[in-house]
Amino acid sequence: MRFVRTAGGSAKKPRPRAQFNLRGRLMLVGGALALCAVALVVRAVDLQLVDNAFYQKKADARFLREVPIPTSRGMITDRNGEPLAVSSPVESLWANPQELANNPAAVARLAEATDLPVDYLSRYVSQRKGKEFMYVPRHRRINPAVAQKILALRIPGVFSQREFRRFYPQGEAVAHVLGFTNVDDQGQEGVELAFDEWLSGTPGAQKVIRDRHGRIVEHVDLIRPSEPGNDLVLSIDRRIQFLAYRELKRTLLETGAASGSVVILDVATGEVLAMANLPSYNNNKVSGENRDAYRNRAVTDLLEPGSTMKPLTVAAALEAGVITPATQFNTSPGWIANGRYRTSDFKNYGVLDTTGIITKSSNVGVSKIVKLLPDREFDAFLRRFGYGASTGSGFPGEAAGIFPTPDSWFGTTKQTLSYGYGISVTPLQIARAYATLGNGGRAVTPTFVKGGHSGESQQVLDPRVAAEVMRMMQTVTEPGGTATRAAILGYHVAGKTGTARKSAGGGYSRRYIAYFAGLVPVERPRFAVTVVVNDPDPSAGGSTYGGGYVSAPLFARVMEGALRLMDVPPDDIETWLAAQAAEEAKRAKAQASAAPRATVSGAAARAVQ
């Protein structure tokens, strides 16, 4: 032991050093670790058992999502099962704005991949940086191959989802009937709108887990399966529809007309077999331009029907018993007073019987007939044929027409009504009225659905009177009538031309609407057709503006094809056989005249040799 000497010379004994206690320290550290372990166990029990629901909800809010399962819209087909509207799977690009907003390089890469201006996309993203979802502009419902090409670049925050897009194989030929859907696959026009609830499917839903980048890493649960929409079978025959569209387009090009419509109904069922309009549009690529072309003129446009009204005026008088088909009327001198104006015929036809009034389309004659009818009786008759009310087809935007009541009639209102002025109707209403005549006076509601006829119909005219009017209208398409260009070889055709002046500024202009309404075959009518050609140019191709010259040939071309396509047997065999015999005689004569020339040519050849 060492002693330390102090300054006073005395020595101080040193304090002994404490011994190191390893065991105690180990116990202290072990106890601390045990307390920490107990704390962790308690916390785990709290998280897993006590507050499990609360923390699970917090975790789910970050990573668990309920996402929709897209479903396809029901297919629309024609009466023969040919597709008119189908839904095809497509991809829609979407992005997380929060992730893109903090990554200018990713925005620039996305802009380059999508051909979008960088400044535009940057503004678009920054305006939505508080959200977690946005569709990439102009890249919703795009070709899956294009979407996959962009996704292959692995741009942060950019993803895609499956959707469906509507496709219309027939394009503008059937556009006005079908209409179109919007970007959310909801019907906007036509049949797509009228039957939107039927065609729309029910989207499904499922729970998924997304990672922090928004990618789906696990499918957790199926909440409900998706249900596709119901298919719809229309009454439209695709072949007849295209035929009507093609011939209408040809007529408008030949006549320089502004627009036109063709409506074809099945006489017995009221089914719309074709409804074509021009101008048209491509419903595969709908834009905000030229909205006027989207209008289905056959059901929305109101027109004064002109002389197509005359058969109904005659039918009203026949039903009332004030005339017979043989009753005669003196139409000289070719005009009749109409207030301050005149109602004139094309020329002075002299004395005509009732049938002749229809054959020659005499305004004077029908004006004299309608004078024999009481106002309210004539009004009620026309309303029974559907004028002044919607046809009930269910087509969106269908017009009811304008038909003043007798209380508002004055002066010569009834006279002008008798030949189709002072009343406004749609082409579909005209077709329905003529179908009623061809159906033995029984009116059927038009329908765009195959088999959509409920079986309910209303007898609005005595069948005997309807048959008499049909025979009168048959003379219109025969020699001496105003619509010989509507004749169809092998079939009797009943019809009526119409040439109505267009109203303008309280009066009438020198512009016209050319009509032809007809039924074929007469013996057992199958088709009721209305052709409307609006504002034909008389100088175009040397044509005129009359219904017999403009609309009647269109009717004949369309019906020749339709009768063949629907395998309708002819009802005028005699005329067909006579035409065949004449053709064979002509061919034989041509062959006979060619034979001597061949002999002379052979002799000349031998002489040269």
Coordinates of C-alpha atoms in Angstrom, one line a residue:
M1 CA 0.0 0.0 0.0
R2 CA 1.2 3.4 -0.9
F3 CA 0.9 6.4 1.3
V4 CA 0.6 9.9 0.0
R5 CA 2.5 12.5 1.9
T6 CA 0.8 15.8 2.5
A7 CA 2.3 19.2 2.6
G8 CA 2.6 19.1 6.4
G9 CA 4.6 16.0 6.2
S10 CA 1.9 13.6 7.4
A11 CA 0.7 10.7 5.2
K12 CA -3.0 10.2 4.1
K13 CA -4.5 6.7 3.6
P14 CA -6.1 6.4 0.0
R15 CA -9.8 5.4 -0.6
P16 CA -10.3 1.9 -1.9
R17 CA -11.7 1.7 -5.6
A18 CA -15.3 0.2 -6.0
Q19 CA -15.5 -3.3 -7.4
F20 CA -17.2 -3.6 -11.0
N21 CA -20.6 -5.3 -10.6
L22 CA -21.2 -7.1 -14.0
R23 CA -24.2 -9.2 -12.8
G24 CA -26.1 -6.2 -11.6
R25 CA -25.6 -4.4 -14.9
L26 CA -26.7 -7.4 -16.9
M27 CA -29.9 -7.6 -14.8
L28 CA -30.6 -3.9 -15.3
V29 CA -30.2 -4.2 -19.1
G30 CA -32.3 -7.4 -19.2
G31 CA -35.0 -5.8 -17.2
A32 CA -35.1 -2.8 -19.5
L33 CA -35.3 -5.0 -22.6
A34 CA -38.0 -7.1 -20.9
L35 CA -40.0 -3.9 -20.3
C36 CA -39.6 -2.9 -23.9
A37 CA -40.8 -6.3 -25.0
V38 CA -43.8 -6.2 -22.8
A39 CA -44.6 -2.7 -24.2
L40 CA -44.3 -4.0 -27.7
V41 CA -46.5 -7.0 -26.9
V42 CA -49.1 -4.7 -25.3
R43 CA -49.0 -2.4 -28.3
A44 CA -49.3 -5.3 -30.7
V45 CA -52.3 -6.6 -28.7
D46 CA -53.8 -3.1 -28.9
L47 CA -53.3 -2.9 -32.6
Q48 CA -54.4 -6.4 -33.5
L49 CA -57.2 -6.9 -31.0
V50 CA -58.3 -3.8 -29.2
D51 CA -58.2 -1.1 -32.0
N52 CA -58.0 -3.5 -34.9
A53 CA -61.0 -2.0 -36.8
F54 CA -59.8 1.6 -36.5
Y55 CA -56.3 0.8 -37.8
Q56 CA -57.6 -1.5 -40.5
K57 CA -59.8 1.3 -41.7
K58 CA -56.8 3.6 -41.8
A59 CA -54.8 1.1 -43.8
D60 CA -57.6 0.3 -46.2
A61 CA -58.1 4.0 -46.8
R62 CA -54.5 4.1 -48.1
F63 CA -54.4 0.9 -50.1
L64 CA -57.8 -0.8 -50.4
R65 CA -60.0 0.5 -53.2
E66 CA -63.4 -0.4 -54.6
V67 CA -63.1 -0.3 -58.4
P68 CA -65.8 -0.8 -61.0
I69 CA -65.9 -3.7 -63.4
P70 CA -66.9 -2.4 -66.8
T71 CA -69.7 -4.1 -68.7
S72 CA -70.7 -4.0 -72.4
R73 CA -73.8 -2.4 -73.8
G74 CA -76.3 -4.6 -75.5
M75 CA -75.9 -5.2 -79.2
I76 CA -78.4 -3.8 -81.7
T77 CA -79.2 -5.9 -84.7
D78 CA -81.5 -5.6 -87.7
R79 CA -84.5 -7.9 -88.2
N80 CA -82.2 -10.6 -89.7
G81 CA -79.6 -10.5 -86.9
E82 CA -77.1 -8.4 -88.7
P83 CA -75.2 -6.2 -86.3
L84 CA -76.0 -2.5 -86.4
A85 CA -74.3 -1.4 -83.1
V86 CA -71.8 -3.4 -81.1
S87 CA -69.6 -2.6 -78.1
S88 CA -65.8 -3.2 -78.4
P89 CA -63.3 -3.3 -75.5
V90 CA -61.0 -0.4 -75.4
E91 CA -58.5 1.2 -72.9
S92 CA -58.7 4.6 -71.2
L93 CA -55.5 6.2 -69.9
W94 CA -55.6 7.7 -66.5
A95 CA -53.1 9.3 -64.2
N96 CA -52.5 10.3 -60.6
P97 CA -52.2 14.1 -60.7
Q98 CA -50.5 14.2 -57.3
E99 CA -47.7 12.1 -58.5
L100 CA -47.3 13.8 -61.9
A101 CA -47.4 17.3 -60.4
N102 CA -44.2 16.7 -58.6
N103 CA -42.5 15.1 -61.5
P104 CA -42.1 17.5 -64.5
A105 CA -39.9 15.0 -66.3
A106 CA -42.8 12.4 -66.2
V107 CA -45.2 15.1 -67.5
A108 CA -42.9 15.8 -70.4
R109 CA -42.6 12.1 -71.3
L110 CA -46.3 11.7 -71.2
A111 CA -46.8 14.7 -73.4
E112 CA -44.4 13.3 -75.9
A113 CA -46.0 9.9 -75.9
T114 CA -49.6 11.3 -76.3
D115 CA -48.7 14.1 -78.8
L116 CA -50.1 16.7 -76.3
P117 CA -48.4 20.1 -75.8
V118 CA -46.3 20.0 -72.7
D119 CA -47.6 23.4 -71.4
Y120 CA -51.2 22.3 -71.9
L121 CA -50.6 19.0 -70.1
S122 CA -48.7 20.7 -67.3
R123 CA -51.6 23.1 -66.7
Y124 CA -54.1 20.3 -66.9
V125 CA -52.2 18.3 -64.3
S126 CA -51.6 21.3 -61.9
Q127 CA -55.3 22.2 -62.0
R128 CA -56.1 18.7 -60.6
K129 CA -53.1 18.2 -58.3
G130 CA -55.4 17.9 -55.3
K131 CA -57.0 14.8 -56.8
E132 CA -55.8 11.2 -57.2
F133 CA -57.5 10.5 -60.5
M134 CA -57.8 12.1 -63.9
Y135 CA -58.2 10.8 -67.5
V136 CA -55.4 11.7 -69.8
P137 CA -56.8 14.2 -72.2
R138 CA -57.9 12.9 -75.6
H139 CA -57.0 9.3 -74.6
R140 CA -60.1 7.9 -73.2
R141 CA -61.6 4.8 -75.0
I142 CA -58.6 4.4 -77.3
N143 CA -57.2 1.4 -79.2
P144 CA -55.8 -1.1 -76.7
A145 CA -52.6 -1.4 -78.8
V146 CA -52.0 2.4 -78.5
A147 CA -52.6 2.3 -74.8
Q148 CA -50.2 -0.5 -74.3
K149 CA -47.5 1.3 -76.3
I150 CA -47.8 4.3 -73.9
L151 CA -47.9 2.1 -70.8
A152 CA -44.7 0.3 -71.9
L153 CA -42.8 3.5 -71.3
R154 CA -43.5 3.0 -67.6
I155 CA -44.2 6.7 -66.9
P156 CA -44.7 7.1 -63.2
G157 CA -48.4 7.7 -62.2
V158 CA -49.8 6.7 -65.6
F159 CA -52.2 3.7 -65.8
S160 CA -55.1 2.4 -67.9
Q161 CA -58.5 0.8 -67.3
R162 CA -60.7 -1.4 -69.5
E163 CA -63.9 0.3 -70.9
F164 CA -66.2 -0.3 -73.9
R165 CA -66.8 1.8 -77.0
R166 CA -69.8 1.7 -79.4
F167 CA -69.1 0.8 -83.0
Y168 CA -71.6 1.2 -85.9
P169 CA -70.7 -1.0 -88.8
Q170 CA -73.2 0.7 -91.2
G171 CA -72.1 4.2 -90.4
E172 CA -74.1 7.1 -91.8
A173 CA -76.6 4.9 -93.7
V174 CA -78.4 4.1 -90.4
A175 CA -77.1 6.9 -88.2
H176 CA -80.4 8.7 -87.8
V177 CA -82.2 5.6 -86.6
L178 CA -79.5 4.4 -84.2
G179 CA -78.2 7.6 -82.8
F180 CA -75.1 7.4 -80.7
T181 CA -73.7 7.2 -77.2
N182 CA -71.5 9.7 -75.3
V183 CA -68.1 9.1 -73.8
D184 CA -69.7 7.4 -70.8
D185 CA -71.6 5.0 -73.1
Q186 CA -75.0 6.6 -72.5
G187 CA -77.5 6.9 -75.3
Q188 CA -77.8 10.4 -76.7
E189 CA -79.9 10.2 -79.8
G190 CA -82.2 7.8 -81.7
V191 CA -82.7 4.2 -80.6
E192 CA -79.7 4.4 -78.3
L193 CA -81.5 7.0 -76.3
A194 CA -85.0 5.6 -76.5
F195 CA -83.8 2.2 -75.3
D196 CA -80.9 3.3 -73.1
E197 CA -82.2 1.6 -70.0
W198 CA -82.7 -1.7 -71.8
L199 CA -79.3 -1.6 -73.6
S200 CA -77.2 -0.4 -70.6
G201 CA -75.6 -3.1 -68.5
T202 CA -74.9 -3.0 -64.8
P203 CA -71.3 -2.4 -63.9
G204 CA -69.8 -4.8 -61.3
A205 CA -67.5 -3.9 -58.4
Q206 CA -64.6 -5.5 -56.7
K207 CA -62.2 -4.7 -53.9
V208 CA -58.5 -4.4 -54.7
I209 CA -55.3 -3.4 -53.0
R210 CA -53.2 -0.8 -54.8
D211 CA -49.6 -0.1 -54.0
R212 CA -48.3 3.5 -53.4
H213 CA -47.9 3.8 -57.2
G214 CA -51.5 3.0 -57.8
R215 CA -50.9 -0.4 -59.3
I216 CA -53.3 -3.2 -58.4
V217 CA -51.3 -5.8 -56.5
E218 CA -54.1 -8.0 -55.1
H219 CA -57.8 -8.7 -55.9
V220 CA -59.4 -8.9 -52.5
D221 CA -63.1 -9.6 -53.0
L222 CA -65.8 -9.5 -55.7
I223 CA -68.6 -7.3 -54.4
R224 CA -71.0 -7.8 -57.3
P225 CA -70.5 -9.2 -60.8
S226 CA -71.1 -7.1 -63.9
E227 CA -74.2 -7.7 -66.0
P228 CA -74.1 -7.0 -69.8
G229 CA -76.9 -5.0 -71.4
N230 CA -79.8 -6.6 -73.2
D231 CA -79.6 -7.0 -77.0
L232 CA -82.2 -5.2 -79.1
V233 CA -83.6 -6.5 -82.5
L234 CA -84.9 -3.7 -84.6
S235 CA -87.5 -3.9 -87.3
I236 CA -85.0 -2.3 -89.8
D237 CA -83.9 -4.4 -92.7
R238 CA -80.2 -3.5 -93.3
R239 CA -80.4 -4.4 -97.0
I240 CA -83.5 -2.2 -97.6
Q241 CA -82.1 0.6 -95.4
F242 CA -78.9 0.7 -97.5
L243 CA -80.9 0.6 -100.7
A244 CA -83.1 3.5 -99.6
Y245 CA -80.0 5.5 -98.5
R246 CA -78.1 4.9 -101.7
E247 CA -81.0 5.9 -104.0
L248 CA -81.8 8.9 -101.9
K249 CA -78.2 10.1 -102.2
R250 CA -78.3 9.5 -105.9
T251 CA -81.5 11.5 -106.2
L252 CA -80.1 14.4 -104.2
L253 CA -77.0 14.5 -106.4
E254 CA -79.0 14.4 -109.6
T255 CA -81.5 17.0 -108.6
G256 CA -79.3 19.3 -106.5
A257 CA -81.8 19.1 -103.6
A258 CA -81.0 20.3 -100.1
S259 CA -82.2 17.3 -98.1
G260 CA -84.5 14.3 -98.3
S261 CA -86.1 11.4 -96.4
V262 CA -87.4 7.9 -97.2
V263 CA -89.7 6.0 -94.9
I264 CA -90.7 2.4 -95.5
L265 CA -93.3 0.7 -93.3
D266 CA -94.6 -2.9 -93.2
V267 CA -98.3 -2.3 -93.9
A268 CA -99.7 -5.1 -91.6
T269 CA -97.4 -4.6 -88.6
G270 CA -96.4 -1.0 -88.7
E271 CA -92.7 -2.0 -88.4
V272 CA -90.2 0.5 -89.8
L273 CA -88.3 -1.4 -92.4
A274 CA -86.1 1.5 -93.5
M275 CA -85.8 5.2 -92.6
A276 CA -83.1 7.1 -94.4
N277 CA -82.3 10.8 -94.3
L278 CA -79.8 13.2 -95.9
P279 CA -77.7 15.0 -95.0
S280 CA -76.4 12.4 -92.6
Y281 CA -73.4 11.9 -90.3
N282 CA -71.0 9.3 -89.2
N283 CA -72.0 8.2 -85.7
N284 CA -68.7 6.4 -85.2
K285 CA -67.1 9.9 -85.0
V286 CA -69.5 12.4 -83.5
S287 CA -68.3 16.0 -83.2
G288 CA -70.0 19.2 -82.2
E289 CA -70.0 20.4 -85.8
N290 CA -72.9 20.5 -88.2
R291 CA -75.5 19.5 -85.5
D292 CA -78.2 20.0 -88.1
A293 CA -77.2 16.8 -89.8
Y294 CA -77.9 14.8 -86.6
R295 CA -81.7 15.5 -87.0
N296 CA -83.9 12.6 -88.0
R297 CA -85.9 14.6 -90.5
A298 CA -88.4 11.8 -91.0
V299 CA -89.8 12.2 -87.5
T300 CA -88.9 15.7 -86.5
D301 CA -89.3 17.9 -89.6
L302 CA -92.8 19.4 -90.2
L303 CA -93.8 19.8 -93.8
E304 CA -97.0 20.7 -95.6
P305 CA -97.9 17.4 -97.3
G306 CA -99.3 18.9 -100.6
S307 CA -101.2 16.6 -102.9
T308 CA -100.5 13.5 -100.8
M309 CA -103.5 14.7 -98.8
K310 CA -105.9 14.3 -101.7
P311 CA -106.6 10.6 -101.3
L312 CA -107.6 11.2 -97.7
T313 CA -110.0 14.0 -98.7
V314 CA -111.6 11.7 -101.2
A315 CA -111.8 8.9 -98.6
A316 CA -113.6 11.3 -96.2
A317 CA -116.2 12.2 -98.8
L318 CA -116.7 8.6 -99.9
E319 CA -117.2 7.6 -96.2
A320 CA -119.7 10.4 -95.8
G321 CA -121.6 9.2 -98.8
V322 CA -121.6 12.6 -100.6
I323 CA -119.7 11.2 -103.6
T324 CA -119.0 8.0 -105.4
P325 CA -115.9 7.0 -107.6
A326 CA -118.0 8.0 -110.6
T327 CA -119.2 11.4 -109.4
Q328 CA -118.3 14.0 -112.0
F329 CA -116.9 17.5 -111.4
N330 CA -116.3 20.3 -113.8
T331 CA -112.8 21.7 -113.2
S332 CA -113.0 24.3 -116.0
P333 CA -111.4 26.8 -116.5
G334 CA -108.6 25.1 -114.6
W335 CA -108.8 27.3 -111.5
I336 CA -111.1 28.2 -108.6
A337 CA -111.3 31.2 -106.3
N338 CA -109.3 30.9 -103.1
G339 CA -110.0 34.2 -101.3
R340 CA -107.8 36.9 -102.9
Y341 CA -105.9 34.2 -104.7
R342 CA -106.6 31.3 -107.0
T343 CA -106.3 27.5 -106.6
S344 CA -105.1 26.3 -110.0
D345 CA -104.5 23.0 -111.8
F346 CA -101.6 22.2 -114.0
K347 CA -104.0 22.8 -116.9
N348 CA -107.7 22.8 -117.6
Y349 CA -108.8 19.2 -117.3
G350 CA -112.5 19.9 -117.9
V351 CA -114.9 17.4 -116.5
L352 CA -113.4 14.7 -114.2
D353 CA -114.9 12.0 -112.2
T354 CA -113.6 11.3 -108.7
T355 CA -111.1 8.8 -109.9
G356 CA -109.9 11.3 -112.5
I357 CA -109.3 13.9 -109.8
I358 CA -106.9 11.6 -108.2
T359 CA -105.3 10.5 -111.5
K360 CA -104.7 14.0 -112.7
S361 CA -104.1 15.5 -109.1
S362 CA -106.7 18.2 -109.7
N363 CA -106.6 20.9 -107.0
V364 CA -109.9 22.3 -108.3
G365 CA -111.7 19.0 -108.2
V366 CA -110.6 18.2 -104.6
S367 CA -111.6 21.7 -103.6
K368 CA -115.1 21.1 -104.9
I369 CA -115.2 17.7 -103.1
V370 CA -114.3 19.1 -99.7
K371 CA -117.0 21.7 -99.9
L372 CA -119.5 18.9 -99.5
L373 CA -118.1 18.0 -96.1
P374 CA -118.9 19.7 -92.8
D375 CA -115.8 21.3 -91.2
R376 CA -115.8 19.2 -88.0
E377 CA -116.4 16.0 -89.9
F378 CA -113.5 16.6 -92.2
D379 CA -111.3 17.5 -89.2
A380 CA -112.2 14.4 -87.2
F381 CA -111.6 12.2 -90.2
L382 CA -108.0 13.5 -90.7
R383 CA -107.3 13.1 -87.0
R384 CA -108.4 9.5 -87.1
F385 CA -105.5 9.0 -89.6
G386 CA -103.1 10.4 -87.1
Y387 CA -102.6 13.9 -88.3
G388 CA -102.1 16.4 -85.5
A389 CA -100.7 13.8 -83.0
S390 CA -97.6 11.8 -82.6
T391 CA -97.6 8.4 -84.2
G392 CA -96.6 6.8 -80.9
S393 CA -93.4 5.2 -82.3
G394 CA -91.5 6.2 -79.2
F395 CA -88.7 7.8 -81.2
P396 CA -87.0 10.6 -79.2
G397 CA -88.0 14.1 -80.4
E398 CA -90.9 12.9 -82.6
A399 CA -93.1 15.8 -83.7
A400 CA -96.8 15.8 -83.4
G401 CA -97.4 18.1 -86.3
I402 CA -99.5 21.3 -86.6
F403 CA -103.2 20.9 -87.3
P404 CA -105.5 23.8 -86.4
T405 CA -108.9 23.0 -85.0
P406 CA -112.0 24.0 -86.9
D407 CA -112.6 26.9 -84.4
S408 CA -109.5 28.6 -85.9
W409 CA -110.4 27.9 -89.5
F410 CA -111.4 30.9 -91.7
G411 CA -112.2 31.7 -95.3
T412 CA -110.8 29.0 -97.5
T413 CA -108.8 27.0 -94.8
K414 CA -110.8 23.8 -95.4
Q415 CA -110.2 24.2 -99.2
T416 CA -106.4 24.5 -98.8
L417 CA -106.4 21.6 -96.3
S418 CA -108.0 19.4 -98.9
Y419 CA -104.8 19.5 -101.1
G420 CA -102.3 19.6 -98.2
Y421 CA -101.7 23.3 -97.2
G422 CA -102.3 24.8 -93.8
I423 CA -101.3 21.6 -92.1
S424 CA -97.9 20.4 -91.1
V425 CA -97.0 16.7 -90.8
T426 CA -93.9 14.5 -90.6
P427 CA -92.9 12.0 -93.4
L428 CA -93.6 9.2 -90.9
Q429 CA -97.1 10.4 -90.4
I430 CA -97.7 10.4 -94.1
A431 CA -96.4 6.8 -94.4
R432 CA -98.6 5.7 -91.5
A433 CA -101.7 7.3 -93.1
Y434 CA -101.0 5.5 -96.4
A435 CA -100.3 2.2 -94.5
T436 CA -103.8 2.6 -93.0
L437 CA -105.3 2.8 -96.5
G438 CA -103.4 -0.3 -97.6
N439 CA -104.3 -2.2 -94.4
G440 CA -108.0 -2.0 -95.2
G441 CA -108.6 1.1 -93.1
R442 CA -107.0 -0.3 -89.9
A443 CA -104.4 1.9 -88.3
V444 CA -101.3 0.4 -86.6
T445 CA -98.8 2.2 -84.5
P446 CA -95.4 2.4 -86.1
T447 CA -92.6 0.6 -84.3
F448 CA -88.8 0.4 -84.6
V449 CA -88.6 -3.0 -82.8
K450 CA -89.1 -6.3 -84.6
G451 CA -92.3 -7.9 -83.2
G452 CA -93.0 -4.7 -81.3
H453 CA -96.5 -4.5 -82.7
S454 CA -98.7 -5.1 -79.7
G455 CA -101.5 -6.5 -81.8
E456 CA -103.7 -3.5 -81.0
S457 CA -105.1 -1.6 -84.0
Q458 CA -108.0 0.6 -84.7
Q459 CA -110.4 0.5 -87.6
V460 CA -110.6 4.1 -88.8
L461 CA -112.1 3.6 -92.3
D462 CA -114.5 1.2 -93.9
P463 CA -112.5 -1.5 -95.8
R464 CA -114.7 -1.0 -98.8
V465 CA -113.8 2.7 -99.0
A466 CA -110.1 1.9 -98.4
A467 CA -110.2 -0.5 -101.4
E468 CA -111.9 2.1 -103.6
V469 CA -109.3 4.7 -102.8
M470 CA -106.5 2.2 -103.5
R471 CA -108.0 1.5 -107.0
M472 CA -108.1 5.2 -107.6
M473 CA -104.4 5.7 -106.6
Q474 CA -103.4 2.8 -108.8
T475 CA -104.4 4.9 -111.8
V476 CA -101.8 7.5 -110.8
T477 CA -98.9 5.2 -111.7
E478 CA -100.6 3.9 -114.9
P479 CA -100.5 5.6 -118.4
G480 CA -102.2 9.0 -118.1
G481 CA -101.4 9.4 -114.4
T482 CA -98.9 11.8 -112.8
A483 CA -96.5 9.2 -111.6
T484 CA -95.8 6.7 -114.4
R485 CA -92.2 6.8 -113.3
A486 CA -93.2 5.0 -110.1
A487 CA -94.5 1.9 -112.0
I488 CA -92.8 -1.4 -111.3
L489 CA -92.8 -4.2 -113.8
G490 CA -94.9 -7.1 -112.5
Y491 CA -96.6 -5.2 -109.7
H492 CA -99.6 -2.9 -109.4
V493 CA -98.6 0.3 -107.6
A494 CA -100.9 2.7 -105.8
G495 CA -99.6 6.1 -105.0
K496 CA -99.9 9.8 -105.1
T497 CA -97.5 12.6 -106.1
G498 CA -97.2 15.9 -104.3
T499 CA -95.4 19.1 -105.1
A500 CA -95.8 21.7 -102.3
R501 CA -94.4 25.2 -102.3
K502 CA -92.3 26.1 -99.3
S503 CA -93.5 28.8 -97.0
A504 CA -91.4 31.9 -96.5
G505 CA -92.1 35.0 -94.6
G506 CA -95.9 34.6 -94.3
G507 CA -96.3 33.6 -97.9
Y508 CA -94.9 30.9 -100.3
S509 CA -91.7 31.0 -102.2
R510 CA -90.8 29.5 -105.6
R511 CA -89.0 26.6 -103.9
Y512 CA -90.7 23.2 -103.6
I513 CA -90.9 20.0 -101.8
A514 CA -91.4 16.9 -104.0
Y515 CA -93.3 14.0 -102.6
F516 CA -94.4 10.5 -103.6
A517 CA -96.3 8.3 -101.2
G518 CA -97.2 4.8 -102.4
L519 CA -98.2 1.2 -101.7
V520 CA -97.2 -2.0 -103.3
P521 CA -98.5 -4.5 -104.4
V522 CA -102.0 -3.2 -104.7
E523 CA -103.7 -6.6 -104.4
R524 CA -102.1 -7.3 -101.0
P525 CA -100.1 -4.3 -99.9
R526 CA -96.8 -5.1 -98.2
F527 CA -94.9 -1.8 -98.2
A528 CA -96.1 1.8 -97.5
V529 CA -93.5 4.3 -98.6
T530 CA -93.1 8.1 -98.3
V531 CA -90.4 9.9 -100.3
V532 CA -89.6 13.5 -99.6
V533 CA -87.1 15.5 -101.6
N534 CA -86.6 19.0 -100.2
D535 CA -85.8 22.0 -102.5
P536 CA -84.8 20.3 -105.7
D537 CA -83.0 22.5 -108.2
P538 CA -84.9 22.6 -111.5
S539 CA -81.7 23.4 -113.4
A540 CA -79.8 20.4 -112.0
G541 CA -79.3 17.9 -114.8
G542 CA -82.3 19.2 -116.7
S543 CA -84.8 17.8 -114.2
T544 CA -87.9 19.4 -112.8
Y545 CA -89.1 19.9 -109.2
G546 CA -92.3 17.9 -109.4
G547 CA -92.9 14.8 -107.3
G548 CA -93.7 12.7 -110.3
Y549 CA -90.3 13.5 -111.8
V550 CA -88.1 13.7 -108.7
S551 CA -89.5 11.4 -106.0
A552 CA -91.5 8.8 -108.0
P553 CA -88.4 7.2 -109.8
L554 CA -86.7 7.0 -106.4
F555 CA -89.7 5.0 -105.1
A556 CA -89.6 2.7 -108.0
R557 CA -85.9 1.9 -107.7
V558 CA -86.1 1.2 -103.9
M559 CA -89.2 -0.9 -104.2
E560 CA -87.9 -3.0 -107.1
G561 CA -85.1 -4.0 -104.8
A562 CA -87.2 -4.4 -101.7
L563 CA -89.8 -6.6 -103.4
R564 CA -87.1 -8.9 -104.6
L565 CA -85.3 -9.0 -101.3
M566 CA -88.4 -9.8 -99.3
D567 CA -89.6 -12.3 -102.0
V568 CA -93.0 -10.6 -102.5
P569 CA -94.9 -12.4 -105.3
P570 CA -96.0 -10.2 -108.3
D571 CA -99.7 -9.3 -108.7
D572 CA -99.4 -8.2 -112.3
I573 CA -98.3 -11.3 -114.1
E574 CA -99.9 -10.3 -117.4
T575 CA -97.9 -7.1 -117.8
W576 CA -94.7 -8.9 -116.8
L577 CA -95.3 -11.7 -119.4
A578 CA -96.1 -9.1 -122.1
A579 CA -92.9 -7.3 -121.3
Q580 CA -90.9 -10.5 -121.4
A581 CA -92.5 -11.4 -124.8
A582 CA -91.7 -7.9 -126.2
E583 CA -88.1 -8.2 -125.0
E584 CA -87.7 -11.6 -126.6
A585 CA -89.2 -10.3 -129.9
K586 CA -86.9 -7.4 -129.8
R587 CA -83.9 -9.7 -129.2
A588 CA -84.9 -12.0 -132.0
K589 CA -85.3 -9.1 -134.4
A590 CA -81.9 -7.8 -133.5
Q591 CA -80.4 -11.2 -134.1
A592 CA -82.2 -11.5 -137.4
S593 CA -81.0 -8.1 -138.6
A594 CA -77.4 -9.0 -137.6
A595 CA -77.4 -12.3 -139.6
P596 CA -77.4 -10.7 -143.1
R597 CA -74.6 -8.4 -142.1
A598 CA -72.5 -11.3 -140.9
T599 CA -73.1 -13.1 -144.3
V600 CA -72.1 -10.0 -146.3
S601 CA -69.0 -9.6 -144.2
G602 CA -68.1 -13.2 -144.8
A603 CA -68.5 -12.9 -148.6
A604 CA -66.5 -9.7 -148.6
A605 CA -63.7 -11.5 -146.7
R606 CA -63.7 -14.3 -149.2
A607 CA -63.5 -11.8 -152.1
V608 CA -60.5 -10.2 -150.5
Q609 CA -58.8 -13.5 -150.1

